[in-house]
Amino acid sequence: MNDSEPRDFIRKIIADDLESGKHTEIVTRFPPEPNGYLHIGHVMAICLDFGVAAENGGRTFLRLDDTNPGKESPEYVAAIKDDVHWLGFDWEDRLTHASDYFDRLYASAVQLIEQGVAYVDSLSAEEIRQYRGTLTEPGRNSPYRDRSIEENLDLFRRMYAGEFADGEHVLRAKIDMTSPNMNMRDPAIYRIRHVPHQNAGDKWCIYPMYDYAHGMSDAYEGITHSLCTLEFEDHRPLYDWFLDQLQPEHRPRQIEFSRLNLAYTITSKRKLKMLVDESIVSGWDDPRMPTISGMRRRGYPPQALREFVRRAGVTKKDKLIEMGALETCVRDVLGDAAPRRMAVLRPLKVVLTNYPEDRVELMEAMNHPANPDFGTRELPFSRELWIEQDDFMEDAPRKFFRLKPGGEVRLRSGYIIRCDEVVKNDRGDVIELRCSYDPDTRSGTGTSDRKVKGTIHWVSREHAVDASVRLYDRLFNDANPNAAEDVHSVLNENSLEVVAAKLEPSLADADEAVQFERLGYFCQDAQDSRPDALVFNRIVTLRDSWARLEKQALESQVS
Ligand code: ATP
Ligand code: MG
């Protein structure tokens, strides 16, 4: 691809608008409703809204789209702000709320009535539904549709003044009850709701509908390109209708792109909230959640999320992206950035019978195999060690190059050891290996040039620090849980495993993501880890364990 070519159709439109002089400055907004925490789908919208403006020296508003009191809360507002900042974007002084414009929206609604294109309807919600018709049948005009402008103004003022109960009246646009587009069949503009508002307090008992408030807020802020997901395509005629009627100074243009869907993941705030409310997860920031706060706690770097949506691209076609694609981005960032450490997740005791009881050697270990700038550290080595249970096999196949009875293996940054004896408990479980080490094979300085095929990690038993390590698996068993009628039916019961691990001593104060050699990337859990009770999260494994599974699932979706 030519470097100067816009990356996607939206960037192409924006480039054309600048070139033609239609706009001299690009202004966008990211408009979340504060009714939940942001998720991976929102990452796409954030990167697009902030990205296209920044690339063109423009500006972006963070607008809290709070037209639905009752479901919205300051907790969500705070989380949204945190998440956008953490992702690496800044709205500067452009934090707004749809509710900031309630006065203007009210005045504009009065203007619509005065122009004869809005009326107060007094049908019940059920009647309004019946009058609306269906996709195949036209709707019918409400008997209240031809009220006089004066009567409409009077009723709307009294709706505002709180004289009516919820649902008694509704302000509607007078468009066309026979339109093939249901959104144009006299949609509601204002409804009565005697509910306090998270930002506006109890000033209002009527609230504007999303379609009206959204487009007009765009106009008030001078938004040039209002980017949203495809489900709003059928709402665009209404978006434009309000602009046509009210002729604001700035005329924004709505452009739709496809939602980002991630396999094995839910991207609906409503369903994610259910998982939180039912304590299926520990909270919105549970590291298994596809929320930004969950992924942050899990240890995903923000650059990885940004790179992921860049690779996903902006299109008009709905797509289901593999989890592997996201994890690849996480690995790419951490592979370069994370120092290497040693940790044993499922410890098996090793005693080096020919190693002096009280000796401790400090072994020098590289912090990063490919980058000497990371330096080295010293690992204490002693007579008793922990190794990984599955690095030993009693009846090993010929090609098993780790430890087996009578076999040899190299301890990374240590010595070559041989397994002389296997100790078992009454139940027949292997509980200890008695081994001998070859003093001439010390890594780096050994005099022997002996080679063995396998290298394993270890920690010194006396020096190890204990930690709970949380190993996460996918939260859902189904490739497209968004489509499941009942999310309970597609939950993976084994999405969290906790192991009692042994870590090298330097990990006691690890404050960044690290690679546990041979195991994956890990970080301390920011919520639960304490100096005397360390908790680590597995961010991602070293290799793509999803690939096979997802390939199958995606193939079965296509066929
Ligand atoms: P949800 O269904 O999770 O509640 P929403 O669309 O209702 O999502 P909003 O808070 O209204 O959530 O979304 C804010 C912005 O993020 C909107 O412009 C919306 O189009 C965009 N967005 C939401 N979900 C996705 C997604 N999966 N992919 C891309 N953009 C998204
Ligand atoms: Mg929404």
Coordinates of C-alpha atoms and ligand atoms in Angstrom, one line a residue:
M1 CA 0.0 0.0 0.0
N2 CA 1.2 3.5 -0.8
D3 CA 2.1 5.3 2.4
S4 CA 0.3 8.5 1.4
E5 CA -2.9 6.6 0.7
P6 CA -5.5 6.9 3.5
R7 CA -5.8 3.6 5.4
D8 CA -9.5 3.2 5.2
F9 CA -12.7 4.7 3.8
I10 CA -13.2 7.1 6.6
R11 CA -9.7 8.5 6.4
K12 CA -10.3 8.8 2.7
I13 CA -13.4 10.9 3.2
I14 CA -11.6 13.1 5.7
A15 CA -8.7 13.6 3.4
D16 CA -11.0 14.6 0.6
D17 CA -12.9 17.0 2.8
L18 CA -9.7 18.7 3.7
E19 CA -8.5 18.7 0.1
S20 CA -11.7 20.2 -1.2
G21 CA -11.8 22.8 1.5
K22 CA -15.1 21.6 2.8
H23 CA -13.4 21.6 6.2
T24 CA -10.2 23.3 7.4
E25 CA -10.2 21.5 10.8
I26 CA -11.4 18.0 11.7
V27 CA -13.5 17.7 14.9
T28 CA -14.7 14.4 16.2
R29 CA -16.2 13.0 19.4
F30 CA -16.2 9.8 21.3
P31 CA -19.7 9.5 22.8
P32 CA -20.0 6.6 25.3
E33 CA -23.1 6.3 27.3
P34 CA -22.0 6.0 31.0
N35 CA -24.1 2.9 31.6
G36 CA -21.2 0.5 32.0
Y37 CA -17.4 0.2 31.5
L38 CA -15.8 0.5 28.1
H39 CA -14.8 -2.7 26.3
I40 CA -12.6 -3.8 23.4
G41 CA -15.2 -2.6 20.9
H42 CA -14.9 0.9 22.3
V43 CA -11.2 0.7 21.9
M44 CA -11.8 0.6 18.2
A45 CA -14.1 3.6 18.3
I46 CA -11.7 5.6 20.6
C47 CA -8.7 4.9 18.4
L48 CA -10.7 6.0 15.4
D49 CA -12.3 9.1 16.8
F50 CA -9.2 10.4 18.5
G51 CA -6.9 9.0 15.8
V52 CA -8.3 10.7 12.7
A53 CA -8.5 14.0 14.5
A54 CA -4.9 13.8 15.8
E55 CA -3.6 12.7 12.4
N56 CA -5.0 15.9 10.9
G57 CA -4.2 18.3 13.7
G58 CA -7.9 18.4 14.7
R59 CA -9.7 18.1 18.0
T60 CA -11.8 15.4 19.7
F61 CA -14.5 15.7 22.4
L62 CA -15.1 13.1 25.0
R63 CA -18.9 13.4 25.3
L64 CA -20.8 11.4 27.8
D65 CA -24.0 10.6 26.1
D66 CA -26.2 10.7 29.2
T67 CA -29.8 10.9 28.0
N68 CA -30.9 7.8 29.9
P69 CA -31.1 8.6 33.6
G70 CA -31.5 5.7 35.9
K71 CA -29.0 3.5 34.0
E72 CA -26.1 5.9 34.2
S73 CA -23.8 6.8 37.0
P74 CA -20.8 8.8 38.1
E75 CA -18.9 5.6 38.7
Y76 CA -19.1 4.8 35.0
V77 CA -18.2 8.3 34.1
A78 CA -15.0 8.1 36.2
A79 CA -14.1 4.7 34.7
I80 CA -14.6 6.0 31.2
K81 CA -12.3 8.9 31.7
D82 CA -9.6 6.7 33.3
D83 CA -9.8 4.2 30.5
V84 CA -9.5 6.7 27.7
H85 CA -6.5 8.3 29.3
W86 CA -4.9 5.0 30.0
L87 CA -5.3 4.1 26.3
G88 CA -3.3 7.1 25.5
F89 CA -5.8 9.7 24.4
D90 CA -6.5 13.2 25.8
W91 CA -9.6 15.3 25.3
E92 CA -7.9 18.3 27.0
D93 CA -10.7 20.7 27.9
R94 CA -13.3 19.0 25.7
L95 CA -15.1 16.9 28.2
T96 CA -18.8 17.3 27.6
H97 CA -22.1 15.7 28.4
A98 CA -25.2 15.5 26.3
S99 CA -26.9 16.8 29.5
D100 CA -24.8 20.0 29.2
Y101 CA -27.1 20.8 26.3
F102 CA -30.4 20.1 27.9
D103 CA -31.4 23.8 27.8
R104 CA -30.5 24.2 24.2
L105 CA -32.1 20.9 23.2
Y106 CA -35.3 22.0 25.0
A107 CA -35.2 25.4 23.1
S108 CA -34.7 23.6 19.8
A109 CA -37.6 21.3 20.5
V110 CA -39.8 24.3 21.1
Q111 CA -38.5 25.6 17.7
L112 CA -39.6 22.3 16.0
I113 CA -43.1 22.7 17.5
E114 CA -43.2 26.3 16.3
Q115 CA -42.2 25.2 12.8
G116 CA -45.1 22.7 12.9
V117 CA -42.8 19.6 12.6
A118 CA -43.2 18.3 16.2
Y119 CA -46.3 17.5 18.2
V120 CA -47.3 16.2 21.6
D121 CA -48.8 12.8 21.4
S122 CA -51.1 11.5 24.2
L123 CA -51.4 7.9 23.0
S124 CA -50.1 5.3 25.5
A125 CA -46.8 3.5 24.8
E126 CA -48.8 0.4 23.7
E127 CA -51.0 2.4 21.4
I128 CA -48.0 4.1 19.8
R129 CA -46.6 0.7 19.1
Q130 CA -49.8 -0.4 17.5
Y131 CA -50.0 2.8 15.3
R132 CA -46.4 2.4 14.2
G133 CA -47.1 -0.5 11.8
T134 CA -44.6 -3.1 10.9
L135 CA -41.8 -3.6 8.4
T136 CA -44.4 -4.7 5.9
E137 CA -47.3 -2.5 6.9
P138 CA -47.4 1.3 7.0
G139 CA -48.2 3.0 10.3
R140 CA -51.2 5.2 11.0
N141 CA -51.3 8.8 12.1
S142 CA -52.0 9.4 15.8
P143 CA -55.3 11.2 16.4
Y144 CA -53.3 13.9 18.3
R145 CA -51.0 14.5 15.3
D146 CA -52.8 17.6 14.1
R147 CA -53.0 19.5 17.4
S148 CA -52.4 23.2 17.0
I149 CA -49.0 24.7 17.5
E150 CA -50.4 26.6 20.5
E151 CA -51.8 23.5 22.1
N152 CA -48.5 21.6 21.5
L153 CA -46.4 24.5 23.0
D154 CA -48.7 24.5 26.0
L155 CA -48.5 20.8 26.6
F156 CA -44.8 20.6 26.1
R157 CA -44.2 23.4 28.6
R158 CA -46.4 21.6 31.1
M159 CA -44.5 18.3 30.4
Y160 CA -41.4 20.3 31.3
A161 CA -43.0 21.7 34.4
G162 CA -43.7 18.3 35.7
E163 CA -47.5 18.3 35.4
F164 CA -47.8 14.9 33.9
A165 CA -46.8 11.4 34.9
D166 CA -44.3 9.2 33.0
G167 CA -45.7 8.1 29.7
E168 CA -48.7 10.4 29.7
H169 CA -47.4 12.4 26.8
V170 CA -44.5 12.3 24.4
L171 CA -43.1 14.8 22.0
R172 CA -42.8 13.4 18.5
A173 CA -41.4 14.5 15.2
K174 CA -44.0 14.9 12.5
I175 CA -42.4 13.1 9.6
D176 CA -44.1 10.2 7.8
M177 CA -46.0 7.3 9.4
T178 CA -45.8 5.4 6.1
S179 CA -42.1 5.7 5.6
P180 CA -40.4 2.3 4.8
N181 CA -37.8 3.3 7.4
M182 CA -39.4 2.7 10.8
N183 CA -37.1 5.4 12.4
M184 CA -38.9 8.0 10.3
R185 CA -42.4 7.1 11.5
D186 CA -42.8 10.1 13.8
P187 CA -40.1 9.1 16.3
A188 CA -40.1 10.4 19.8
I189 CA -38.1 13.5 20.7
Y190 CA -38.8 13.9 24.4
R191 CA -40.3 11.6 26.9
I192 CA -41.4 12.2 30.5
R193 CA -39.3 10.4 33.1
H194 CA -39.4 11.5 36.8
V195 CA -35.9 10.2 37.5
P196 CA -33.0 12.3 38.7
H197 CA -30.0 12.6 36.4
Q198 CA -26.4 11.7 37.1
N199 CA -25.2 15.1 35.9
A200 CA -28.2 17.4 35.8
G201 CA -29.6 16.3 39.2
D202 CA -33.4 16.7 39.5
K203 CA -33.7 19.7 37.2
W204 CA -35.5 17.7 34.5
C205 CA -38.4 15.3 34.3
I206 CA -38.4 15.2 30.5
Y207 CA -35.4 13.8 28.6
P208 CA -34.5 14.0 25.0
M209 CA -34.2 10.8 22.9
Y210 CA -30.8 9.6 21.8
D211 CA -31.3 10.3 18.0
Y212 CA -32.3 13.9 18.6
A213 CA -29.8 14.7 21.4
H214 CA -26.9 13.0 19.6
G215 CA -27.0 14.7 16.3
M216 CA -27.7 18.1 17.8
S217 CA -24.9 17.7 20.3
D218 CA -22.6 17.0 17.4
A219 CA -23.8 20.2 15.7
Y220 CA -23.4 22.3 18.9
E221 CA -19.8 21.1 19.2
G222 CA -18.9 21.7 15.6
I223 CA -18.2 18.0 15.0
T224 CA -17.3 17.6 11.3
H225 CA -17.4 13.8 11.1
S226 CA -19.6 11.9 13.5
L227 CA -18.3 8.3 13.4
C228 CA -20.5 5.5 14.7
T229 CA -21.3 1.8 14.2
L230 CA -23.4 0.3 11.4
E231 CA -26.5 -0.2 13.5
F232 CA -27.0 3.6 13.2
E233 CA -27.1 3.5 9.4
D234 CA -30.9 3.5 9.4
H235 CA -31.0 6.4 11.8
R236 CA -29.0 8.6 9.5
P237 CA -32.1 10.0 7.7
L238 CA -33.4 11.1 11.1
Y239 CA -30.0 12.5 12.1
D240 CA -30.1 14.6 8.9
W241 CA -33.8 15.4 9.3
F242 CA -33.1 17.2 12.6
L243 CA -30.3 19.2 11.0
D244 CA -32.5 20.1 8.0
Q245 CA -35.2 21.4 10.3
L246 CA -33.1 23.3 12.8
Q247 CA -30.3 24.5 10.5
P248 CA -27.6 24.8 13.1
E249 CA -24.4 26.8 12.3
H250 CA -22.4 23.6 11.9
R251 CA -23.6 20.6 10.0
P252 CA -21.9 17.3 11.0
R253 CA -21.9 14.3 8.8
Q254 CA -22.6 10.8 10.3
I255 CA -20.5 8.0 8.9
E256 CA -20.9 4.4 9.9
F257 CA -18.3 1.6 10.2
S258 CA -18.7 -2.0 11.3
R259 CA -18.5 -3.1 14.9
L260 CA -15.5 -4.9 16.2
N261 CA -16.4 -8.3 17.4
L262 CA -13.9 -10.6 19.1
A263 CA -14.3 -14.3 19.1
Y264 CA -15.2 -15.9 22.4
T265 CA -16.0 -12.5 23.8
I266 CA -19.1 -10.4 24.6
T267 CA -19.1 -6.8 23.6
S268 CA -22.3 -5.6 25.0
K269 CA -22.3 -3.5 28.2
R270 CA -25.7 -4.8 29.2
K271 CA -24.5 -8.4 29.1
L272 CA -21.2 -7.6 30.7
K273 CA -23.1 -5.9 33.5
M274 CA -25.0 -9.0 34.1
L275 CA -21.8 -11.0 34.6
V276 CA -20.8 -8.4 37.2
D277 CA -24.2 -8.2 38.9
E278 CA -24.4 -12.0 39.2
S279 CA -20.8 -12.2 40.5
I280 CA -19.8 -14.5 37.7
V281 CA -16.7 -12.4 37.5
S282 CA -15.1 -10.4 40.3
G283 CA -16.1 -7.0 38.9
W284 CA -15.9 -4.9 35.7
D285 CA -12.1 -5.1 36.0
D286 CA -11.9 -8.8 36.4
P287 CA -8.9 -9.7 34.2
R288 CA -11.0 -12.1 32.2
M289 CA -13.4 -9.3 31.1
P290 CA -13.0 -7.7 27.7
T291 CA -13.3 -4.3 29.4
I292 CA -10.5 -1.8 29.1
S293 CA -10.1 -1.9 32.9
G294 CA -10.1 -5.7 32.9
M295 CA -7.5 -5.9 30.1
R296 CA -5.4 -3.2 31.9
R297 CA -5.5 -5.2 35.2
R298 CA -4.7 -8.3 33.2
G299 CA -1.5 -6.6 32.1
Y300 CA -2.3 -5.8 28.4
P301 CA -0.2 -2.8 27.4
P302 CA -2.2 0.0 25.8
Q303 CA 0.1 0.0 22.8
A304 CA -1.0 -3.6 22.1
L305 CA -4.6 -2.6 22.1
R306 CA -4.0 0.3 19.8
E307 CA -2.0 -1.9 17.4
F308 CA -4.7 -4.5 17.5
V309 CA -7.4 -2.1 16.2
R310 CA -5.0 -0.7 13.7
R311 CA -4.5 -4.2 12.3
A312 CA -8.2 -4.9 12.4
G313 CA -8.9 -1.9 10.2
V314 CA -12.0 0.2 9.6
T315 CA -14.5 -1.4 7.3
K316 CA -18.2 -1.6 6.5
K317 CA -18.3 -5.3 6.8
D318 CA -19.1 -7.1 10.1
K319 CA -16.3 -9.3 11.2
L320 CA -15.4 -11.6 14.0
I321 CA -11.7 -11.3 14.9
E322 CA -9.8 -14.1 16.5
M323 CA -8.6 -13.7 20.1
G324 CA -5.2 -14.9 18.8
A325 CA -4.9 -11.6 16.8
L326 CA -5.2 -9.6 20.0
E327 CA -2.8 -11.8 21.9
T328 CA -0.3 -11.6 19.2
C329 CA -0.2 -7.8 19.6
V330 CA 0.2 -8.3 23.4
R331 CA 3.1 -10.7 22.8
D332 CA 4.7 -8.4 20.3
V333 CA 4.8 -5.6 22.8
L334 CA 5.8 -7.6 25.8
G335 CA 8.4 -9.7 23.9
D336 CA 10.5 -6.6 23.6
A337 CA 9.5 -4.8 26.8
A338 CA 9.3 -7.5 29.5
P339 CA 12.4 -8.6 31.4
R340 CA 12.8 -12.4 31.9
R341 CA 12.4 -14.0 35.2
M342 CA 12.2 -17.5 36.6
A343 CA 9.1 -18.9 38.3
V344 CA 7.8 -22.4 38.9
L345 CA 4.0 -22.7 38.7
R346 CA 3.6 -26.3 39.8
P347 CA 6.6 -27.0 42.0
L348 CA 8.4 -30.3 42.3
K349 CA 11.2 -30.5 44.8
V350 CA 14.7 -31.4 43.6
V351 CA 17.6 -32.2 46.0
L352 CA 21.1 -32.1 44.6
T353 CA 22.7 -34.8 46.7
N354 CA 26.3 -33.9 45.9
Y355 CA 25.8 -30.2 46.5
P356 CA 27.1 -28.9 49.8
E357 CA 24.2 -28.3 52.3
D358 CA 25.1 -24.7 53.2
R359 CA 26.4 -23.4 49.9
V360 CA 24.7 -20.7 48.0
E361 CA 26.0 -19.6 44.6
L362 CA 24.9 -16.5 42.8
M363 CA 24.3 -17.4 39.1
E364 CA 24.3 -14.5 36.6
A365 CA 21.3 -14.5 34.4
M366 CA 20.4 -12.3 31.4
N367 CA 17.3 -10.1 31.8
H368 CA 16.6 -10.3 28.1
P369 CA 18.1 -12.7 25.7
A370 CA 17.9 -10.3 22.7
N371 CA 18.6 -7.0 24.4
P372 CA 21.8 -6.6 26.5
D373 CA 20.6 -3.2 27.7
F374 CA 18.3 -5.0 30.1
G375 CA 21.4 -6.2 32.0
T376 CA 21.8 -9.2 34.2
R377 CA 20.7 -10.3 37.7
E378 CA 21.9 -12.8 40.2
L379 CA 19.9 -15.9 41.0
P380 CA 20.7 -17.8 44.2
F381 CA 21.4 -21.5 43.6
S382 CA 21.4 -24.0 46.4
R383 CA 21.1 -27.7 47.2
E384 CA 17.3 -27.8 47.1
L385 CA 15.4 -26.4 44.1
W386 CA 12.0 -26.3 42.7
I387 CA 11.3 -27.4 39.1
E388 CA 8.1 -27.6 37.1
Q389 CA 6.2 -30.9 37.7
D390 CA 5.8 -31.4 34.0
D391 CA 9.5 -31.0 33.3
F392 CA 9.8 -34.5 34.8
M393 CA 8.3 -37.7 33.4
E394 CA 8.7 -41.1 34.8
D395 CA 7.9 -43.1 31.8
A396 CA 9.1 -40.7 29.2
P397 CA 8.9 -41.2 25.5
R398 CA 12.2 -41.2 23.6
K399 CA 11.8 -37.6 22.5
F400 CA 11.2 -36.2 25.9
F401 CA 14.3 -34.1 26.5
R402 CA 13.6 -32.8 30.0
L403 CA 14.2 -34.8 33.2
K404 CA 13.5 -38.5 33.4
P405 CA 14.9 -41.2 35.7
G406 CA 18.6 -41.6 34.8
G407 CA 18.3 -38.7 32.4
E408 CA 20.1 -35.3 32.3
V409 CA 18.9 -31.8 31.7
R410 CA 20.5 -28.3 32.0
L411 CA 19.2 -25.9 34.6
R412 CA 19.0 -22.6 32.8
S413 CA 21.8 -20.3 34.1
G414 CA 22.8 -23.2 36.4
Y415 CA 24.3 -26.7 36.0
I416 CA 23.6 -29.9 34.2
I417 CA 21.9 -32.3 36.6
R418 CA 21.1 -36.0 36.5
C419 CA 18.0 -37.7 38.0
D420 CA 19.2 -40.5 40.2
E421 CA 16.2 -41.4 42.3
V422 CA 12.4 -40.7 42.3
V423 CA 10.7 -40.4 45.7
K424 CA 7.0 -41.0 45.9
N425 CA 4.4 -40.7 48.7
D426 CA 2.0 -43.4 49.8
R427 CA -0.4 -42.6 47.0
G428 CA 2.4 -43.1 44.4
D429 CA 2.7 -39.4 43.5
V430 CA 6.2 -38.2 42.7
I431 CA 7.1 -35.7 45.5
E432 CA 10.8 -35.4 45.2
L433 CA 13.7 -36.0 42.8
R434 CA 17.1 -36.8 44.1
C435 CA 19.7 -35.6 41.5
S436 CA 23.4 -35.0 41.2
Y437 CA 24.9 -32.0 39.5
D438 CA 28.1 -31.8 37.4
P439 CA 30.3 -29.0 38.9
D440 CA 32.1 -28.5 35.6
T441 CA 29.0 -27.4 33.7
R442 CA 28.2 -24.1 35.4
S443 CA 26.6 -21.8 32.8
G444 CA 29.0 -19.3 31.3
T445 CA 32.0 -20.3 33.3
G446 CA 32.0 -24.2 33.3
T447 CA 35.0 -26.0 32.0
S448 CA 33.0 -28.8 30.4
D449 CA 31.7 -28.5 26.9
R450 CA 29.1 -31.2 27.6
K451 CA 25.8 -30.6 25.9
V452 CA 22.3 -31.9 26.8
K453 CA 19.2 -31.5 24.7
G454 CA 16.8 -30.0 27.3
T455 CA 17.0 -26.8 29.4
I456 CA 14.5 -26.1 32.1
H457 CA 13.8 -23.4 34.6
W458 CA 14.1 -23.6 38.4
V459 CA 14.1 -21.6 41.6
S460 CA 16.1 -22.1 44.8
R461 CA 13.8 -23.6 47.5
E462 CA 15.3 -21.6 50.3
H463 CA 15.2 -18.3 48.4
A464 CA 11.9 -18.7 46.6
V465 CA 9.0 -16.4 47.3
D466 CA 5.5 -17.7 47.3
A467 CA 2.8 -16.3 45.1
S468 CA -0.7 -17.1 44.0
V469 CA -0.7 -17.1 40.2
R470 CA -4.0 -16.7 38.4
L471 CA -4.1 -18.5 35.0
Y472 CA -6.9 -17.3 32.8
D473 CA -8.7 -19.0 30.1
R474 CA -11.4 -17.7 27.8
L475 CA -14.6 -16.7 29.6
F476 CA -16.9 -18.4 27.1
N477 CA -17.0 -21.7 25.3
D478 CA -18.7 -20.4 22.2
A479 CA -16.9 -18.5 19.5
N480 CA -19.8 -16.1 19.2
P481 CA -21.3 -15.7 22.7
N482 CA -22.9 -12.4 21.6
A483 CA -25.4 -14.5 19.6
A484 CA -26.3 -16.9 22.5
E485 CA -29.7 -16.4 23.9
D486 CA -28.6 -17.1 27.4
V487 CA -25.0 -16.2 28.2
H488 CA -25.0 -18.7 31.1
S489 CA -25.2 -21.5 28.6
V490 CA -21.9 -20.5 27.0
L491 CA -19.8 -19.8 30.0
N492 CA -16.5 -21.6 30.4
E493 CA -16.6 -23.0 34.0
N494 CA -12.8 -23.3 34.0
S495 CA -11.8 -19.8 33.0
L496 CA -9.7 -19.2 36.2
E497 CA -7.2 -21.5 37.7
V498 CA -5.1 -20.4 40.7
V499 CA -1.8 -22.1 41.5
A500 CA 0.6 -21.8 44.4
A501 CA 3.8 -20.9 42.7
K502 CA 7.4 -20.3 43.7
L503 CA 9.2 -17.3 42.3
E504 CA 12.7 -16.1 42.1
P505 CA 13.3 -13.5 44.9
S506 CA 13.5 -10.5 42.6
L507 CA 9.9 -10.9 41.7
A508 CA 8.8 -9.9 45.2
D509 CA 8.8 -6.3 44.0
A510 CA 8.1 -6.7 40.3
D511 CA 6.2 -3.6 39.3
E512 CA 6.1 -4.2 35.6
A513 CA 5.1 -7.0 33.3
V514 CA 7.7 -9.8 33.1
Q515 CA 8.2 -13.0 31.2
F516 CA 8.3 -16.1 33.4
E517 CA 10.7 -18.1 31.2
R518 CA 9.0 -20.8 29.2
L519 CA 5.6 -20.0 30.7
G520 CA 4.3 -16.7 29.5
Y521 CA 3.9 -13.1 30.5
F522 CA 2.8 -12.1 34.0
C523 CA 2.2 -9.1 36.2
Q524 CA 1.3 -8.4 39.8
D525 CA -2.4 -8.0 40.3
A526 CA -2.9 -4.3 41.0
Q527 CA -6.0 -5.0 43.2
D528 CA -5.1 -8.0 45.2
S529 CA -1.3 -8.4 45.4
R530 CA 0.3 -7.4 48.8
P531 CA 4.0 -7.7 49.8
D532 CA 3.1 -10.6 52.2
A533 CA 0.7 -12.2 49.8
L534 CA 1.8 -11.8 46.2
V535 CA -0.8 -12.3 43.4
F536 CA 0.3 -12.5 39.8
N537 CA -1.9 -12.6 36.7
R538 CA -1.0 -14.5 33.6
I539 CA -1.3 -11.9 30.9
V540 CA -0.8 -14.2 28.0
T541 CA 1.0 -17.5 27.2
L542 CA 4.1 -17.6 25.1
R543 CA 2.5 -19.3 22.1
D544 CA -0.9 -19.1 20.6
S545 CA -3.0 -21.7 22.3
W546 CA -6.1 -20.4 20.6
A547 CA -5.1 -20.9 17.0
R548 CA -6.5 -24.4 16.4
L549 CA -9.6 -23.9 18.4
E550 CA -10.5 -20.6 16.7
K551 CA -9.7 -21.9 13.3
Q552 CA -12.3 -24.6 13.8
A553 CA -14.9 -22.2 15.2
L554 CA -14.5 -19.6 12.5
E555 CA -14.7 -22.3 9.8
S556 CA -17.9 -23.7 11.2
Q557 CA -19.3 -20.1 11.2
V558 CA -18.5 -19.6 7.6
S559 CA -19.9 -22.9 6.5
Ligands
ATP1 P1 -22.9 -1.5 24.1 O1 -23.8 -2.2 23.1 O2 -21.8 -2.2 24.6 O3 -23.6 -0.8 25.2 P2 -23.0 0.9 22.7 O4 -22.8 1.1 21.3 O5 -24.3 1.0 23.3 O6 -22.3 -0.4 23.1 P3 -21.9 3.4 23.5 O7 -21.5 3.8 24.8 O8 -23.2 4.0 23.0 O9 -22.0 1.8 23.6 O10 -20.7 3.5 22.5 C1 -19.9 4.6 22.3 C2 -19.3 4.5 20.9 O11 -18.6 3.3 20.8 C3 -20.4 4.6 19.8 O12 -19.9 5.5 18.8 C4 -20.4 3.2 19.3 O13 -20.7 3.1 18.0 C5 -19.0 2.7 19.6 N1 -18.9 1.2 19.8 C6 -19.6 0.5 20.7 N2 -19.3 -0.8 20.5 C7 -18.5 -0.9 19.5 C8 -17.8 -2.0 18.8 N3 -18.0 -3.3 19.2 N4 -17.0 -1.7 17.8 C9 -16.8 -0.5 17.4 N5 -17.3 0.6 18.0 C10 -18.2 0.4 19.0
MG2 MG -25.3 2.8 22.8

